mmCIF file with all atom_site columns, C-alpha atoms in Angstrom:
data_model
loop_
_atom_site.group_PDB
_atom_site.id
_atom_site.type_symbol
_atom_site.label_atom_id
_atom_site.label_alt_id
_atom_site.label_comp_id
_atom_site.label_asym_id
_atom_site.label_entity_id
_atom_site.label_seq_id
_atom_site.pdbx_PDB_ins_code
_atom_site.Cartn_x
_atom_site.Cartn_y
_atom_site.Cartn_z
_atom_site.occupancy
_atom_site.B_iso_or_equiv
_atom_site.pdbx_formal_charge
_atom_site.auth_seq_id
_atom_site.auth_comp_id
_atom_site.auth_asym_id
_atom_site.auth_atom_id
_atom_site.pdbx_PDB_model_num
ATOM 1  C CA . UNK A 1 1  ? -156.793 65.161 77.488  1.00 46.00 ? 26  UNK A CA 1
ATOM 2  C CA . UNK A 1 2  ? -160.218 65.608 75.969  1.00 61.00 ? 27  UNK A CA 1
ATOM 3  C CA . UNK A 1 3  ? -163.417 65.792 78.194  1.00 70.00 ? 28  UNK A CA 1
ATOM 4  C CA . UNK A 1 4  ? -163.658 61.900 79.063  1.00 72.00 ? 29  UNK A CA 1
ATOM 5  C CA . UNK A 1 5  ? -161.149 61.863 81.766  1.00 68.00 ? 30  UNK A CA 1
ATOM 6  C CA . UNK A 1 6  ? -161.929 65.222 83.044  1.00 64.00 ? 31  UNK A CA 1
ATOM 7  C CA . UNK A 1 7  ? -160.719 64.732 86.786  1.00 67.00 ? 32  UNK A CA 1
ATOM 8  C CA . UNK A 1 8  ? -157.372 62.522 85.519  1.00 68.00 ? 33  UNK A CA 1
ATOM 9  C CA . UNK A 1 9  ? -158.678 59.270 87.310  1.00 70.00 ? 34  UNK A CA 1
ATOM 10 C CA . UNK A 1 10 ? -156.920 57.326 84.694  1.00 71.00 ? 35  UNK A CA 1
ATOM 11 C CA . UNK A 1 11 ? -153.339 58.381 85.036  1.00 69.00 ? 36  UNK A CA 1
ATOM 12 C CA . UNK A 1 12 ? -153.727 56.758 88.620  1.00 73.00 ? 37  UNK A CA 1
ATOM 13 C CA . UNK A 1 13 ? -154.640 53.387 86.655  1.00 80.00 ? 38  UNK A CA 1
ATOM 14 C CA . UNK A 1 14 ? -156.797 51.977 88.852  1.00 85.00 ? 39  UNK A CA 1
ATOM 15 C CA . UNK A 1 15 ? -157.644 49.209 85.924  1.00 88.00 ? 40  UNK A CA 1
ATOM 16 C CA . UNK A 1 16 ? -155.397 45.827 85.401  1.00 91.00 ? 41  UNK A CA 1
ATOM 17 C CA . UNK A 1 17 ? -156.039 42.738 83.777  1.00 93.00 ? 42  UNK A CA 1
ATOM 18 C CA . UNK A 1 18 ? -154.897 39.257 83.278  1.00 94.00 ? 43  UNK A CA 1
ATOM 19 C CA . UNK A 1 19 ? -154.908 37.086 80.518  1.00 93.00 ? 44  UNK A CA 1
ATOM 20 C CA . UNK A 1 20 ? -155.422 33.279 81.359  1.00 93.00 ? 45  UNK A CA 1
ATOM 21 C CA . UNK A 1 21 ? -154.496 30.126 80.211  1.00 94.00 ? 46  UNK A CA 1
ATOM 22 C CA . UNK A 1 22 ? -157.594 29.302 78.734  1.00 93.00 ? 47  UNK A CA 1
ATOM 23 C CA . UNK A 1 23 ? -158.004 32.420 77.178  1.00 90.00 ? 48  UNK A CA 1
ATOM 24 C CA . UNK A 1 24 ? -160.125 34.472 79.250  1.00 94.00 ? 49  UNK A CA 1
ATOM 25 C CA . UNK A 1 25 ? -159.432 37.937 80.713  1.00 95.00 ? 50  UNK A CA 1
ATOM 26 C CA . UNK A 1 26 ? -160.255 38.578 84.117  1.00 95.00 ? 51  UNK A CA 1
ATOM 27 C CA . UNK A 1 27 ? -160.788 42.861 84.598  1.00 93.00 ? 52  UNK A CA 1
ATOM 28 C CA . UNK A 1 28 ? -159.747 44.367 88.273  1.00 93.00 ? 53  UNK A CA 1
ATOM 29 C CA . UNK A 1 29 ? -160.161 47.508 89.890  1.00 89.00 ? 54  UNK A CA 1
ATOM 30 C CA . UNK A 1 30 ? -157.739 48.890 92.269  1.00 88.00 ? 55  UNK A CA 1
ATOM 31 C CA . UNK A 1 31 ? -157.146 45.217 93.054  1.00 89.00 ? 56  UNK A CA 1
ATOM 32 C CA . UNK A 1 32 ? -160.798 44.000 93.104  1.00 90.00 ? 57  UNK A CA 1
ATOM 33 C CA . UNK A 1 33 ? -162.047 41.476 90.221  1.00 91.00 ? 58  UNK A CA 1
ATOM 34 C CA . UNK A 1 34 ? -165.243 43.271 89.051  1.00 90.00 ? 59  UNK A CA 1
ATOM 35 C CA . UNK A 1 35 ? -165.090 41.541 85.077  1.00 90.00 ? 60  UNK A CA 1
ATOM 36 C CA . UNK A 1 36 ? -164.478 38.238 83.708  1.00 93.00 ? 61  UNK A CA 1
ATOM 37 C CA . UNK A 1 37 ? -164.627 37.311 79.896  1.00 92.00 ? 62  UNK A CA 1
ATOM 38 C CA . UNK A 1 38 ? -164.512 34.552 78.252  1.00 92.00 ? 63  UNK A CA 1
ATOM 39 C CA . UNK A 1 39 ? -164.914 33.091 74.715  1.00 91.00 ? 64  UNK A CA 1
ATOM 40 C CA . UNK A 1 40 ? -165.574 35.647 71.931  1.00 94.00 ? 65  UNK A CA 1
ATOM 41 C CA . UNK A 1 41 ? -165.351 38.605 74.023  1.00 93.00 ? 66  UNK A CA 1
ATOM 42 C CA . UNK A 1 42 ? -162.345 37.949 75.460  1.00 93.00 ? 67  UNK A CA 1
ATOM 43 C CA . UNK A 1 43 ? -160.762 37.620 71.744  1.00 93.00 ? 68  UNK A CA 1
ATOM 44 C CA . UNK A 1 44 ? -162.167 40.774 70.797  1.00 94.00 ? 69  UNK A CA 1
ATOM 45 C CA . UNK A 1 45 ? -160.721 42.520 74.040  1.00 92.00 ? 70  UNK A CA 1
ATOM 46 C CA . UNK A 1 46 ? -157.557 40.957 74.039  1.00 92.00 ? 71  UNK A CA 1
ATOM 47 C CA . UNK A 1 47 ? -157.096 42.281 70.256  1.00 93.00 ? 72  UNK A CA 1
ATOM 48 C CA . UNK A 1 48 ? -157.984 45.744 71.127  1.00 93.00 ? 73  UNK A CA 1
ATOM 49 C CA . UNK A 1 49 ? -155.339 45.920 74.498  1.00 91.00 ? 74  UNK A CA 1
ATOM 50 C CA . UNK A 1 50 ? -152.757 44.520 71.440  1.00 92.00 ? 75  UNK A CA 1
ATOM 51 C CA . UNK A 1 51 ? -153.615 47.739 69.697  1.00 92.00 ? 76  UNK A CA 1
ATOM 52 C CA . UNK A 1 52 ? -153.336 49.959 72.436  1.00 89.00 ? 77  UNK A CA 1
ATOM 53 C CA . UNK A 1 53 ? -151.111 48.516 74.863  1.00 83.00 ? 78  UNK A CA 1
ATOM 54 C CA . UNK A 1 54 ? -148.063 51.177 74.722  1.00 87.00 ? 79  UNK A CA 1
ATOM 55 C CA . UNK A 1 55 ? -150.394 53.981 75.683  1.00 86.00 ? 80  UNK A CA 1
ATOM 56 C CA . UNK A 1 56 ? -151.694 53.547 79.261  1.00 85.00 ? 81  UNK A CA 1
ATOM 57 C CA . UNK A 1 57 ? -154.195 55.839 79.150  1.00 84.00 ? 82  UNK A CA 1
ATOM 58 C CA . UNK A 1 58 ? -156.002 54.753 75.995  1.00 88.00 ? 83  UNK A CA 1
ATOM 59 C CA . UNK A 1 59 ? -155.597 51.260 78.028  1.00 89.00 ? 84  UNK A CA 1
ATOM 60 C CA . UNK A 1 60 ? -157.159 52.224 81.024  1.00 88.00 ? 85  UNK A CA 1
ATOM 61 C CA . UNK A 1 61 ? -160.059 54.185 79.134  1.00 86.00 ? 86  UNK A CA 1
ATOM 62 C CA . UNK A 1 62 ? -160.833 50.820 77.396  1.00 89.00 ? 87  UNK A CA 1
ATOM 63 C CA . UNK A 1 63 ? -160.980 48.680 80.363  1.00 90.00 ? 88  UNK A CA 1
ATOM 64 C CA . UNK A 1 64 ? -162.961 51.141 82.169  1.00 85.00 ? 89  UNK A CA 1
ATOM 65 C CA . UNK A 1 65 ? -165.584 51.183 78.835  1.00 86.00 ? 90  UNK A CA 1
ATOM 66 C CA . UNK A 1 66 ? -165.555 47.380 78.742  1.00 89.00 ? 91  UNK A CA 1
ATOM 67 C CA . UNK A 1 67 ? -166.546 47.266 82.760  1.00 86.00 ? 92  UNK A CA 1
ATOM 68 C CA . UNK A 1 68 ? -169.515 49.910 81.977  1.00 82.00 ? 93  UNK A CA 1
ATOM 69 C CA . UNK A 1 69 ? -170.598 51.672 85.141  1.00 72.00 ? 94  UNK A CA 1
ATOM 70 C CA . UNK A 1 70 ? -170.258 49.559 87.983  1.00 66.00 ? 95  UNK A CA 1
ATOM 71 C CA . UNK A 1 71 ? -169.998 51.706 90.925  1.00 67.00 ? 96  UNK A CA 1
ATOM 72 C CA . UNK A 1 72 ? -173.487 52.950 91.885  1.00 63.00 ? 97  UNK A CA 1
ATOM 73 C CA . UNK A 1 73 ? -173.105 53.557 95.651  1.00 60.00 ? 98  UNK A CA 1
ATOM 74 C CA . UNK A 1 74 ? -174.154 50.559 96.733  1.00 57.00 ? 99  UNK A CA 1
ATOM 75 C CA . UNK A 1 75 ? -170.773 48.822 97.269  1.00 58.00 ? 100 UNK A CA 1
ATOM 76 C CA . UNK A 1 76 ? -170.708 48.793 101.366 1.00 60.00 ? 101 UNK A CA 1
ATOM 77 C CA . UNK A 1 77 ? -174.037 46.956 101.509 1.00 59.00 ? 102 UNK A CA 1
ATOM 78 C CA . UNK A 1 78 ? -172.280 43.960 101.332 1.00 57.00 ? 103 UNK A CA 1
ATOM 79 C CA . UNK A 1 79 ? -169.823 44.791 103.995 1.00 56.00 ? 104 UNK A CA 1
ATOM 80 C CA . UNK A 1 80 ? -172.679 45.791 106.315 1.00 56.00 ? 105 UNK A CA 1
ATOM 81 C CA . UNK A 1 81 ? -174.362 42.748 106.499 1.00 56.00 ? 106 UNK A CA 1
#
């Protein structure tokens, strides 16, 4: 693979998603909901996992592009407290 996956995190695919009723796609990580999306971005993501659905790791690169950078270290505050 090229230089974004350069330690092969996404062959473990640690990304899922679901797609609701209503429409709206709800992003998890390694279980965890850290997205939700609703109305015009969730049409625009939903039409890009169409396109890349039967490759998983073109799949998991776009999920983990559409979460951004969530994990700054700060995570286990929350479970300190």
């Amino acid at each position: 693979m090229s230089d974004i996956d350069k330690r092969n995190r996404l062959s473990e695919e640690p990304f899922t998603y679901r797609i609701t009723k209503k429409g709206t796609v709800v992003i998890y990580y390694k279980g965890k909901q850290i997205k939700f999306l609703k109305d015009r971005e969730a049409l625009r993501l939903i039409e890009r996992i169409n396109k890349v659905e039967n490759n998983i790791t073109e799949l998991q690169l776009l999920l983990a592009k559409i979460t951004g950078n969530f994990k700054r270290g700060n995570e286990k505050l929350g479970k300190n407290k």
